[in-house]
PDB file of C-alpha atoms in Angstrom:
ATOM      1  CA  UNK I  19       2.462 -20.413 -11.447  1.00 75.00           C
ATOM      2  CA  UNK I  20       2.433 -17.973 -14.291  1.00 77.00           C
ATOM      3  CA  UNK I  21      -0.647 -16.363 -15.777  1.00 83.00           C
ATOM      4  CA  UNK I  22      -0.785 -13.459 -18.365  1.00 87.00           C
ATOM      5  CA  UNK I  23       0.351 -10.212 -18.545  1.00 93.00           C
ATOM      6  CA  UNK I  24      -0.641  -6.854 -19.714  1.00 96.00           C
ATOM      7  CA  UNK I  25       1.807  -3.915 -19.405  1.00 97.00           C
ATOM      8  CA  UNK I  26      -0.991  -1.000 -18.821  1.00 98.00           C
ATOM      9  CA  UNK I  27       1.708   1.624 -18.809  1.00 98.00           C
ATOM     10  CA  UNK I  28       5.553   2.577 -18.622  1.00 96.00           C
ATOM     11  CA  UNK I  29       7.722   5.260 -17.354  1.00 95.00           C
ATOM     12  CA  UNK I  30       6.727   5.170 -14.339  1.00 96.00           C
ATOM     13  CA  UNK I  31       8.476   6.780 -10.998  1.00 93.00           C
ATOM     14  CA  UNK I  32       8.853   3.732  -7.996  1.00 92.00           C
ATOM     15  CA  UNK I  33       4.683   3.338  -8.915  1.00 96.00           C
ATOM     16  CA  UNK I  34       3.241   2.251  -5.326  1.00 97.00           C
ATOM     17  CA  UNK I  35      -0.383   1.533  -3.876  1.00 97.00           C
ATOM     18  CA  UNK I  36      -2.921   1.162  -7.112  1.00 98.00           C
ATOM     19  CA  UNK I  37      -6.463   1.060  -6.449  1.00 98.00           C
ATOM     20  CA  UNK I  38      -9.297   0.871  -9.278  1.00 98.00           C
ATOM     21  CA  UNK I  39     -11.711   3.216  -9.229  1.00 98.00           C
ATOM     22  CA  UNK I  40     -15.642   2.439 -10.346  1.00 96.00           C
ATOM     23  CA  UNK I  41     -15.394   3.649 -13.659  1.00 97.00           C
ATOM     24  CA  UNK I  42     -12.661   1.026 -14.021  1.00 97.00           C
ATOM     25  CA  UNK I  43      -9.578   3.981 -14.422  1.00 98.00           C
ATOM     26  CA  UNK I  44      -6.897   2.464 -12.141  1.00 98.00           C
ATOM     27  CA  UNK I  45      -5.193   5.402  -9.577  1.00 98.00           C
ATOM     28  CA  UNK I  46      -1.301   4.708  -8.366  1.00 98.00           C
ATOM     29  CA  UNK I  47       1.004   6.809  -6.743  1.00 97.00           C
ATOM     30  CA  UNK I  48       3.679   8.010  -8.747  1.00 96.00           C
ATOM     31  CA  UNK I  49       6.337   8.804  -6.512  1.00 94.00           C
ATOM     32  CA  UNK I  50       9.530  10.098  -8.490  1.00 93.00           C
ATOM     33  CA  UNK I  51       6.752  12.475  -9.970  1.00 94.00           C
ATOM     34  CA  UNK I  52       5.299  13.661  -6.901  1.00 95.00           C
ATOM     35  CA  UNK I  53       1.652  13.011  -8.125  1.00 96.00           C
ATOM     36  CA  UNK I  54      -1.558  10.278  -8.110  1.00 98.00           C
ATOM     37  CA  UNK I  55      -1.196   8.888 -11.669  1.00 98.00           C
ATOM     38  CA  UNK I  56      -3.929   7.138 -13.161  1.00 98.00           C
ATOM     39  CA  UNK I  57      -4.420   4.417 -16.130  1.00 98.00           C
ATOM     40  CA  UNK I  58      -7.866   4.389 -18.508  1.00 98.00           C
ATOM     41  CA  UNK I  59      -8.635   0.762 -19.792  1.00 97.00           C
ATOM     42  CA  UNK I  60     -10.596   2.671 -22.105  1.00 96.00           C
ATOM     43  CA  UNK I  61      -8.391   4.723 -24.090  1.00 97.00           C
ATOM     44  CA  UNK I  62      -5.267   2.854 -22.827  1.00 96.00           C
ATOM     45  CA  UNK I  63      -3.161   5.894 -21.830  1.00 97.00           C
ATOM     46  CA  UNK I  64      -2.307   7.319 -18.393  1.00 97.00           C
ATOM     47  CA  UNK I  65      -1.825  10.774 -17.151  1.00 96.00           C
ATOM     48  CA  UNK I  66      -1.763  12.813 -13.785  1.00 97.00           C
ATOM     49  CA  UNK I  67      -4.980  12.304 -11.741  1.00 97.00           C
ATOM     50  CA  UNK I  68      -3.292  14.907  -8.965  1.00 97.00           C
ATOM     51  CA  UNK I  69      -0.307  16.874  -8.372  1.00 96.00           C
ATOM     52  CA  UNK I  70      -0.170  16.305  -4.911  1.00 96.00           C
ATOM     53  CA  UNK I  71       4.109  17.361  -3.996  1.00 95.00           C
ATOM     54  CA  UNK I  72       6.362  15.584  -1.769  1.00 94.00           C
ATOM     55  CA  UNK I  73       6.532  11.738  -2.428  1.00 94.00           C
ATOM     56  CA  UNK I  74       2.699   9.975  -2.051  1.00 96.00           C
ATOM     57  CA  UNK I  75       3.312   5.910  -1.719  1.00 96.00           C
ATOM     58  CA  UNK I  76      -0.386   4.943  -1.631  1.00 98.00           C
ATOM     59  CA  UNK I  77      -3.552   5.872  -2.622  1.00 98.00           C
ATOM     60  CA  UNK I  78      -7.492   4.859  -2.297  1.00 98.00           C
ATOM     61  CA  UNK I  79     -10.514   6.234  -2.804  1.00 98.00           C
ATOM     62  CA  UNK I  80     -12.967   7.280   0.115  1.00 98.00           C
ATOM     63  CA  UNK I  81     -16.612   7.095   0.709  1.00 98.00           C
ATOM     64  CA  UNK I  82     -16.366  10.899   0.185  1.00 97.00           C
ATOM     65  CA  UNK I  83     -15.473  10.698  -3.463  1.00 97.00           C
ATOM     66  CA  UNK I  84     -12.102  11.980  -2.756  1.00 98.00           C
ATOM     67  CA  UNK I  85      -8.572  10.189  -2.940  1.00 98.00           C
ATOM     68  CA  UNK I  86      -6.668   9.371   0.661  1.00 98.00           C
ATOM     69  CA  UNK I  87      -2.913   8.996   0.045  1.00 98.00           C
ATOM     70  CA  UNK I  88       0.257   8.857   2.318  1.00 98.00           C
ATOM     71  CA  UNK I  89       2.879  11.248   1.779  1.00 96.00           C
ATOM     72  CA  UNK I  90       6.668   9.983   2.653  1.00 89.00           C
ATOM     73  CA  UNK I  91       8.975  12.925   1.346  1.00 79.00           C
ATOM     74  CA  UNK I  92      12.121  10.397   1.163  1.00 75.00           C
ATOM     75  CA  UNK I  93      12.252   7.021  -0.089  1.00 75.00           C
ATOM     76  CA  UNK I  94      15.832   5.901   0.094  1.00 72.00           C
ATOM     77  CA  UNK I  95      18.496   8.544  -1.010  1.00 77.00           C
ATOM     78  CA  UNK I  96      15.345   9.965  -3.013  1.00 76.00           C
ATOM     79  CA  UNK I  97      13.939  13.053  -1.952  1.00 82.00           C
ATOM     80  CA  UNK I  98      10.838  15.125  -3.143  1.00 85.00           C
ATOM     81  CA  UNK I  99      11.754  18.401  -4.787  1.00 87.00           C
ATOM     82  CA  UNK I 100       8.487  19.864  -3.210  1.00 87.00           C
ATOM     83  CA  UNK I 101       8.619  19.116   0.592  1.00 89.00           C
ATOM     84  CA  UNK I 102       5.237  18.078   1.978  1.00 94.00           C
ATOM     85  CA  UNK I 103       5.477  16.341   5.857  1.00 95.00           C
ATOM     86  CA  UNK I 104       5.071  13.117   6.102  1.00 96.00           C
ATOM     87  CA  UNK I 105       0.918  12.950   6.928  1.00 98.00           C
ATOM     88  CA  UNK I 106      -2.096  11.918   5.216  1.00 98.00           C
ATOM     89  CA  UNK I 107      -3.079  13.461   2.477  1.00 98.00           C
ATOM     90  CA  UNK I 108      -6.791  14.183   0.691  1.00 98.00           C
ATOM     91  CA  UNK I 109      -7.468  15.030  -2.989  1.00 97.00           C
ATOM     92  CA  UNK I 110     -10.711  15.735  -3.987  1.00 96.00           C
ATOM     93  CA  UNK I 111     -12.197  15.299  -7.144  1.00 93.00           C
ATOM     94  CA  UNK I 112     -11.244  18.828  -8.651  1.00 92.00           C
ATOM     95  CA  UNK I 113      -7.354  17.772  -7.519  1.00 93.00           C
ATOM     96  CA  UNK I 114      -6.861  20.184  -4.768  1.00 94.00           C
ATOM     97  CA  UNK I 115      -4.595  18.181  -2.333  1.00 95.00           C
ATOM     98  CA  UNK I 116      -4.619  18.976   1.531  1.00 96.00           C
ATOM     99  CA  UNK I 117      -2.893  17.319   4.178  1.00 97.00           C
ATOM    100  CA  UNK I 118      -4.775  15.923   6.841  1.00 97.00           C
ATOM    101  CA  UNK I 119      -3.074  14.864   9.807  1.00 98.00           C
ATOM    102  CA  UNK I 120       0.747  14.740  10.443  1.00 98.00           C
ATOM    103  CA  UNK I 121       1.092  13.453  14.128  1.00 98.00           C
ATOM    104  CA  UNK I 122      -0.498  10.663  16.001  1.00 98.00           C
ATOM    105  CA  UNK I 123      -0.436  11.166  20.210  1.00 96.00           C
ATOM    106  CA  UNK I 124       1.891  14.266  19.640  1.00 96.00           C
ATOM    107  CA  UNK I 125       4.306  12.339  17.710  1.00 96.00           C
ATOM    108  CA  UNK I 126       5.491  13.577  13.987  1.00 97.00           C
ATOM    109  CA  UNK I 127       5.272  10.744  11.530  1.00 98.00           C
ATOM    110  CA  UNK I 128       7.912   9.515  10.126  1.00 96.00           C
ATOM    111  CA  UNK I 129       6.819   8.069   6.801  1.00 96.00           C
ATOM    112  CA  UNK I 130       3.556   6.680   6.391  1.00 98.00           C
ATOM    113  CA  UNK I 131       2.991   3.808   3.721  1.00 97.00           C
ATOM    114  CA  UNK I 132       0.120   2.158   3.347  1.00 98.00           C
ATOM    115  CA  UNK I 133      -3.270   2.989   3.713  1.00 98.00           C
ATOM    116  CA  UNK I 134      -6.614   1.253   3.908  1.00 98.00           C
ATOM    117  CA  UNK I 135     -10.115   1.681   5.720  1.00 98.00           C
ATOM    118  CA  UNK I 136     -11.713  -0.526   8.462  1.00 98.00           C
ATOM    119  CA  UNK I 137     -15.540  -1.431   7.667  1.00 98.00           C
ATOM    120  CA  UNK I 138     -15.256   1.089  10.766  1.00 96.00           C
ATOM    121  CA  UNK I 139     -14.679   3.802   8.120  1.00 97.00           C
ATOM    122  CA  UNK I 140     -11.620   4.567  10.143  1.00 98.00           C
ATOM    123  CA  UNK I 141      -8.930   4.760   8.168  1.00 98.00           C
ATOM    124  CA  UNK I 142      -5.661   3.020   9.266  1.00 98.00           C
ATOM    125  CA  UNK I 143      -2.670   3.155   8.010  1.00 98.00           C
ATOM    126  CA  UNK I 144       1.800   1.992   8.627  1.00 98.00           C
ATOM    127  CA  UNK I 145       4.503   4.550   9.794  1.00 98.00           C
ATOM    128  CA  UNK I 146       7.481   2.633   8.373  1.00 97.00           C
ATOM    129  CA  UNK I 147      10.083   5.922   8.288  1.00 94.00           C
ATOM    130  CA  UNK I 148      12.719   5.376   5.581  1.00 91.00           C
ATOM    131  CA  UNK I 149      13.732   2.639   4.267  1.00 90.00           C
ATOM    132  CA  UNK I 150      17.174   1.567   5.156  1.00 90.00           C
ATOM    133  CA  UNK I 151      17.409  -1.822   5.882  1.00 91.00           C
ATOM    134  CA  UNK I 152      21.086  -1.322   6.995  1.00 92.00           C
ATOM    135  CA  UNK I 153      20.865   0.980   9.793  1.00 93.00           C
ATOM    136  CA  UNK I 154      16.878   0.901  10.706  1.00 94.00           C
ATOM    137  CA  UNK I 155      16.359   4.451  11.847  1.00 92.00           C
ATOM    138  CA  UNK I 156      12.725   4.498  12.578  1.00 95.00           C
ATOM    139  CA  UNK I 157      10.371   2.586  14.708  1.00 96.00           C
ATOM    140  CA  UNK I 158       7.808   1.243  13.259  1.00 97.00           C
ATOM    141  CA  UNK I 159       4.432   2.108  13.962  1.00 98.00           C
ATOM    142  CA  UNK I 160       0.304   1.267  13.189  1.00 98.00           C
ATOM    143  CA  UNK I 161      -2.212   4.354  13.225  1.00 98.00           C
ATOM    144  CA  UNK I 162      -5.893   4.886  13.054  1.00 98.00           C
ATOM    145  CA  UNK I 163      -7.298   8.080  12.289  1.00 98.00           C
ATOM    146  CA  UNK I 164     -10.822   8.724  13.100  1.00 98.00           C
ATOM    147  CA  UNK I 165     -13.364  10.162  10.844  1.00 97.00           C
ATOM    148  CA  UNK I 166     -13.076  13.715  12.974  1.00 97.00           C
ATOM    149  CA  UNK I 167      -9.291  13.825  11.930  1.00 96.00           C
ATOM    150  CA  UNK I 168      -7.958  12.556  15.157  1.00 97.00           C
ATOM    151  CA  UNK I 169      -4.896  10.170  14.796  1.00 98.00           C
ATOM    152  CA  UNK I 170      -3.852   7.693  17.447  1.00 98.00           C
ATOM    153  CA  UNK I 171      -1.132   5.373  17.477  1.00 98.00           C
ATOM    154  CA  UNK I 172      -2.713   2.075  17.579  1.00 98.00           C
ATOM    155  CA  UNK I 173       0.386   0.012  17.981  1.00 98.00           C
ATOM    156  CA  UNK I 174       4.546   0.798  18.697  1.00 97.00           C
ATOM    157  CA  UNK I 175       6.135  -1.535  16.663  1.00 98.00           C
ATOM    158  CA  UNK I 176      10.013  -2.248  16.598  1.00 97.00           C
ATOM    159  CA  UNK I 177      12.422  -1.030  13.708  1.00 98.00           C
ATOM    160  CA  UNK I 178      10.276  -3.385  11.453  1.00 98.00           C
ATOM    161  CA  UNK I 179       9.409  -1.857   8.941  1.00 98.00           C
ATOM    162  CA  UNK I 180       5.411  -2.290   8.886  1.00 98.00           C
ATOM    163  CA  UNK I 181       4.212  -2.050   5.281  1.00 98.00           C
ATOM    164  CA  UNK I 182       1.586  -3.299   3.169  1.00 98.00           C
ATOM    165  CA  UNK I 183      -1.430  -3.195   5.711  1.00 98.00           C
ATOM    166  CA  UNK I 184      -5.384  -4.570   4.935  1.00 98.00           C
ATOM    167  CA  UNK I 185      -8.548  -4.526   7.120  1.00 98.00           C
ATOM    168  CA  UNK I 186     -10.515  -7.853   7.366  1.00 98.00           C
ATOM    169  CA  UNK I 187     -14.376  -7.750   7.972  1.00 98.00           C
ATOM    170  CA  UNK I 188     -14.308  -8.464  11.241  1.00 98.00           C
ATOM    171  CA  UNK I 189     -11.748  -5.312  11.640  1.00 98.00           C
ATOM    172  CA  UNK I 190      -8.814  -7.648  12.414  1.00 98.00           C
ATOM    173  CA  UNK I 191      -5.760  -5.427  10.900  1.00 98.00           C
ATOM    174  CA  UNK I 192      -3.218  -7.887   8.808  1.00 98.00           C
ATOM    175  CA  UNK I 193      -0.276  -5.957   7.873  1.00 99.00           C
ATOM    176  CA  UNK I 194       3.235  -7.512   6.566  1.00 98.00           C
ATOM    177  CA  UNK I 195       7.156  -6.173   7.995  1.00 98.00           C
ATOM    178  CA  UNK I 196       9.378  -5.706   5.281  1.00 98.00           C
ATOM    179  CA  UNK I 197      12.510  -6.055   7.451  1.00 98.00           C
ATOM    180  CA  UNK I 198      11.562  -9.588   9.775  1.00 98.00           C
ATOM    181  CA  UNK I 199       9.280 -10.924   6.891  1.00 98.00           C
ATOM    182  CA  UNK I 200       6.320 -11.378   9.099  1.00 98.00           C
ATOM    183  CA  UNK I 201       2.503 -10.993   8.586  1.00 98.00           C
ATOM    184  CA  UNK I 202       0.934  -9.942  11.474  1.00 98.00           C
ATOM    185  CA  UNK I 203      -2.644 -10.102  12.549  1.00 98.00           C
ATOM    186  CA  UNK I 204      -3.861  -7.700  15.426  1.00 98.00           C
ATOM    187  CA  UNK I 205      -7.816  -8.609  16.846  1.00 98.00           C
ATOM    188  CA  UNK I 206     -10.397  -5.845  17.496  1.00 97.00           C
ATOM    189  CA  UNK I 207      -9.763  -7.014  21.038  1.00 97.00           C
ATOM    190  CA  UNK I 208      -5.748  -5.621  20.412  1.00 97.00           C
ATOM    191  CA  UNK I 209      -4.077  -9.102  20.634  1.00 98.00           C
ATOM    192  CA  UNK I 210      -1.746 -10.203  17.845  1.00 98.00           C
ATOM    193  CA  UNK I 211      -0.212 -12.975  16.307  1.00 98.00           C
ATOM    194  CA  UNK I 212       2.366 -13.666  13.707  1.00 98.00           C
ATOM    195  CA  UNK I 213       0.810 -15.976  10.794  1.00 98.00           C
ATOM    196  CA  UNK I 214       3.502 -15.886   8.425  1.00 98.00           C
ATOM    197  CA  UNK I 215       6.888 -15.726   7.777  1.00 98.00           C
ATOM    198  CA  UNK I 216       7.915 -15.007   4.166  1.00 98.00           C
ATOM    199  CA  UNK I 217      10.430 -17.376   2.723  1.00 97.00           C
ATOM    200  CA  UNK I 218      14.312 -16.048   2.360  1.00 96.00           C
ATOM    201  CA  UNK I 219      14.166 -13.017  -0.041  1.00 96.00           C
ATOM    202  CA  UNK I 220      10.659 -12.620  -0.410  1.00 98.00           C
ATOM    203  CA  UNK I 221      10.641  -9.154   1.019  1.00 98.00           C
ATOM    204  CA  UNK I 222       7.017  -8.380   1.648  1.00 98.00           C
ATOM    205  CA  UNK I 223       5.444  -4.945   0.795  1.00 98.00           C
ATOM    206  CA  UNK I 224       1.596  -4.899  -0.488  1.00 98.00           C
ATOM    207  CA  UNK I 225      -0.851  -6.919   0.171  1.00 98.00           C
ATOM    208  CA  UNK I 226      -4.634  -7.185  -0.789  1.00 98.00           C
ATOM    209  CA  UNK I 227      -6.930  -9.987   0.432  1.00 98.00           C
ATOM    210  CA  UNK I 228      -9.099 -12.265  -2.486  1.00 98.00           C
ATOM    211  CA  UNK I 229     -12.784 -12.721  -2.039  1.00 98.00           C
ATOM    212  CA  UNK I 230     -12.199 -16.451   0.196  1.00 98.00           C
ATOM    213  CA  UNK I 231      -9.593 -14.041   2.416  1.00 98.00           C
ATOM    214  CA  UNK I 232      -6.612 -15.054   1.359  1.00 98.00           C
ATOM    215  CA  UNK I 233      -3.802 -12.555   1.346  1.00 98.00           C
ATOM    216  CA  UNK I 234      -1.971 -11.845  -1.952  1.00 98.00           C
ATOM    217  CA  UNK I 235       1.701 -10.010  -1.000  1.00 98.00           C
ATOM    218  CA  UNK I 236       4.395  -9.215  -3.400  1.00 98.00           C
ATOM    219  CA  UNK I 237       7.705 -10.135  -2.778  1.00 98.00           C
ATOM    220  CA  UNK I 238      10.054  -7.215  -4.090  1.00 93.00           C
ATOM    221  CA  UNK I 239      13.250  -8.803  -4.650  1.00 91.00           C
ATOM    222  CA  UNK I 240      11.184 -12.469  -5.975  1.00 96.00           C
ATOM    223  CA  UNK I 241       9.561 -11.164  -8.941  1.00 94.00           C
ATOM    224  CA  UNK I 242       5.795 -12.237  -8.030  1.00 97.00           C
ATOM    225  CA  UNK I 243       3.161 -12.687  -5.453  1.00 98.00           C
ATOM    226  CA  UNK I 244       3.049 -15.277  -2.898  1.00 98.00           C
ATOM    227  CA  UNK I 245      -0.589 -16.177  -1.816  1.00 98.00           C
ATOM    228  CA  UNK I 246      -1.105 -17.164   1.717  1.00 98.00           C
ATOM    229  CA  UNK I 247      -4.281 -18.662   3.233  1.00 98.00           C
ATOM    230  CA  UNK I 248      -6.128 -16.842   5.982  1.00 97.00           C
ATOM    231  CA  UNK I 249      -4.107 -19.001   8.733  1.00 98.00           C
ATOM    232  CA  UNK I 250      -0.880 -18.298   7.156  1.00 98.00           C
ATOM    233  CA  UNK I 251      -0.394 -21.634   5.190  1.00 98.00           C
ATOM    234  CA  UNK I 252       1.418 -20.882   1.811  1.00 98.00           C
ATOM    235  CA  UNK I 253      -1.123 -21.754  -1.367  1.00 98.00           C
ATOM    236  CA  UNK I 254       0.945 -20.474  -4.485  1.00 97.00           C
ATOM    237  CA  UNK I 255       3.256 -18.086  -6.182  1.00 98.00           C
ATOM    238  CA  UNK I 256       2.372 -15.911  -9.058  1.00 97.00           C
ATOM    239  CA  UNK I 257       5.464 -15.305 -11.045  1.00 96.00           C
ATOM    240  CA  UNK I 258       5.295 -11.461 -12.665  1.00 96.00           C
ATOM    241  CA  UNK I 259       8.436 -10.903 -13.183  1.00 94.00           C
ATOM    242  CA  UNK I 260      10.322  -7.482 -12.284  1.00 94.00           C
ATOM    243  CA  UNK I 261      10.172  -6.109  -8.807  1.00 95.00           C
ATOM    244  CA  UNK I 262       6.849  -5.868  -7.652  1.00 97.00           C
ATOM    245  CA  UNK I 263       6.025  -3.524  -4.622  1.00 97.00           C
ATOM    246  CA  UNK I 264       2.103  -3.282  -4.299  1.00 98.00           C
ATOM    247  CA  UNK I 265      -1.219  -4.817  -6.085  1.00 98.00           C
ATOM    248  CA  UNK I 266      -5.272  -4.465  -5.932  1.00 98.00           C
ATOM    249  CA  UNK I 267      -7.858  -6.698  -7.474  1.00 98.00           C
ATOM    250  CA  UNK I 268      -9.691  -5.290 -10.218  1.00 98.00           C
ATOM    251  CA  UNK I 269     -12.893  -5.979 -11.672  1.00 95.00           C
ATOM    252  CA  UNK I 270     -12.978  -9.402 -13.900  1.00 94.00           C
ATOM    253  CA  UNK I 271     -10.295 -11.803 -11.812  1.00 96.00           C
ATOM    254  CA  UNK I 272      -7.814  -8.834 -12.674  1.00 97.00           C
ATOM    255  CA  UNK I 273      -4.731  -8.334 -10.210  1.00 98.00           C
ATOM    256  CA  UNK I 274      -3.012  -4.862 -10.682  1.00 98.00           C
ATOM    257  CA  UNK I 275       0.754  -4.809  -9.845  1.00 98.00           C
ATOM    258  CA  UNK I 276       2.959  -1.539  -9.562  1.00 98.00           C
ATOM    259  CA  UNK I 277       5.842  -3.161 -10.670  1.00 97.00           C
ATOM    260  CA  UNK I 278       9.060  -0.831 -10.019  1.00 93.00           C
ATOM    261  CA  UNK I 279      11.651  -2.204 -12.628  1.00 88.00           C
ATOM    262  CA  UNK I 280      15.298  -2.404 -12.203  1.00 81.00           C
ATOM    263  CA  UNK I 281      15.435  -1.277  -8.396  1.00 72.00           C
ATOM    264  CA  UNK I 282      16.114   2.282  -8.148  1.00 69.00           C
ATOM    265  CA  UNK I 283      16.153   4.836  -4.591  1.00 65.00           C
ATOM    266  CA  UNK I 284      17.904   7.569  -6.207  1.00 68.00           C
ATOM    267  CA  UNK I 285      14.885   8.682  -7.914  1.00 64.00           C
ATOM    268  CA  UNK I 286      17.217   9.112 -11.142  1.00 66.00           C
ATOM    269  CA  UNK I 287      14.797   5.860 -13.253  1.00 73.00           C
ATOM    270  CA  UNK I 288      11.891   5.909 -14.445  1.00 87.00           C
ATOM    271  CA  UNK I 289      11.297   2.427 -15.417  1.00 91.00           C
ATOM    272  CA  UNK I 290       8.346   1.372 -13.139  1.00 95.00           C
ATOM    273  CA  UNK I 291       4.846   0.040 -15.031  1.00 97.00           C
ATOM    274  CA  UNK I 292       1.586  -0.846 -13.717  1.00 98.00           C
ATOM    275  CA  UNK I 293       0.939  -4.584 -15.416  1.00 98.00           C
ATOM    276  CA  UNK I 294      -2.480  -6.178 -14.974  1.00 98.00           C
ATOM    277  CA  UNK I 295      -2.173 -10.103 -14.256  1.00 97.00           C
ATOM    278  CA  UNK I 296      -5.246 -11.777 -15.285  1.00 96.00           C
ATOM    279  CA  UNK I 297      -5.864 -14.058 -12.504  1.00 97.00           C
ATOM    280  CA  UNK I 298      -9.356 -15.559 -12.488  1.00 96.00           C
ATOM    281  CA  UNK I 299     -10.174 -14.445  -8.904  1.00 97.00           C
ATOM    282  CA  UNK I 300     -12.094 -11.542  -7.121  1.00 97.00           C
ATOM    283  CA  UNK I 301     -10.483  -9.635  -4.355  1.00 98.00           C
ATOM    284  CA  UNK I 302     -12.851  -9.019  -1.145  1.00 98.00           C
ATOM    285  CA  UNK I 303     -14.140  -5.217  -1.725  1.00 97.00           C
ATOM    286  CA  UNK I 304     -12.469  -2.657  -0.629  1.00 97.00           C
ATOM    287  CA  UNK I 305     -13.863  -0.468   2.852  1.00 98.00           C
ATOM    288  CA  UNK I 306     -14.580   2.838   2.013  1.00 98.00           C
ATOM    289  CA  UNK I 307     -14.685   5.880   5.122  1.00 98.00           C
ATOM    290  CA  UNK I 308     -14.029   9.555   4.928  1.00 98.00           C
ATOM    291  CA  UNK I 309     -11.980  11.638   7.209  1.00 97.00           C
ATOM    292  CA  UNK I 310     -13.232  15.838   7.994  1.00 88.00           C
TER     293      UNK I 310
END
């Protein structure tokens, strides 16, 4: 299906986990530029929120008032100019950026992804490493980090490449594998179950779920959304064009993609936009926790 677009802004740096604030701005990470970006419906124009360093890949807001982001300093043969670890970071509202955690269990991160909180207020979030789909260099893994700081590893996961990851009332984590194509649910009770397996080519990478909990993912290399029911049966696929890596719902049946443009790891274009899809349906609301 196709709905209508709105390109919000351009010139954008592999643009990655958008989230809109209350005032209705709309934050991103803006990789290539080492910083949280942000988008005002009001005036139309976007700036910096943060300069954060290193390479941030997803952002949200937390119950504190500041911004939670993960910080990946490679993403294919890209690599930040201004090293931070790979960790959590936290920006609050003035823009000073500190990192918060950078191991889980005594184990260094690799490159966390995606972030979101649990209706916990735990904020969990996917160790995916670098993305080389060749070669597969990291493990994969799931971690929850625990309003005192403390990380834990919640669950070793297999070169998979765990991306995109959302936290369903009941705390059930759903999060989708970029290299098998799987969506995964994992119970409070630690059992899991794979409810989905993307068709051929539709890499999975975000995902957000709608307010009857179904999941919305975007497909990368397929130039749209697929929508999924709760129990994995397909429903639809949003066309969007371009090559869409993460989305949030916004206020008004708005979807917000970071779409990436021609695909680029080198870091060398700058042709990602944020593009708002007018959908007609509200996303479940976002948990909200703070960390320290």
């Amino acid at each position: 299906m196709k709905k209508p677009i709105t390109v919000c802004t351009g010139g954008l740096g592999h643009p990655e986990g958008p989230y809109e604030l209350d005032d209705g701005r709309v934050i991103y990470a803006n990789t290539y530029m080492s910083e949280i970006g942000v988008w005002d419906p009001k005036t139309g124009k976007a700036g910096a929120y943060a300069h954060v360093g290193g390479g941030p890949n997803a952002c949200m807001l937390g119950s504190d008032g500041c911004v939670y982001s993960t910080q990946t300093p490679n993403v294919g043969a890209w690599s930040a100019p201004v090293h931070r670890p790979p960790s959590i970071q936290k920006t609050n509202p003035s823009g000073k950026a500190e990192i918060l955690v950078t191991e889980a269990d005594g184990v260094k991160f690799d490159g966390p992804n995606d972030l979101a909180f649990g209706p916990d207020g735990r904020l969990y979030f996917t160790d995916s490493g670098d993305w080389a789909p060749e070669t597969k260099p990291h493990p994969g893994r799931i971690v929850v980090v625990e309003k005192n700081g403390k990380a834990s590893v919640l669950e070793e996961l297999d070169h998979v490449y765990p991306n995109g990851v959302v936290v369903e009332p009941d705390g059930s984590i759903v999060w989708v594998e970029s290299y098998t194509l799987r969506v995964v649910r994992r119970r409070p009770d630690g059992a899991k179950r794979v409810i989905h397996t993307m068709p051929e080519g539709h890499i999975p990478d975000g995902l957000k779920i709608d307010a009857n909990g179904n999941f919305w993912i975007t497909a990368v290399a397929a130039g749209g959304v697929d929508v999924i029911d709760r129990d994995g049966k397909p429903l639809h696929f949003l066309e969007t064009g371009g090559t869409i890596l993460n989305c949030v719902f916004g206020k008004g049946g708005a979807l917000y993609c970071c779409d990436m443009g021609p695909f680029d790891v080198t870091g060398a274009a700058m042709t990602g936009r944020l593009i708002r899809v007018d959908v007609g349906v509200e996303g479940m609301p976002l948990f909200r926790g703070a960390v320290g």
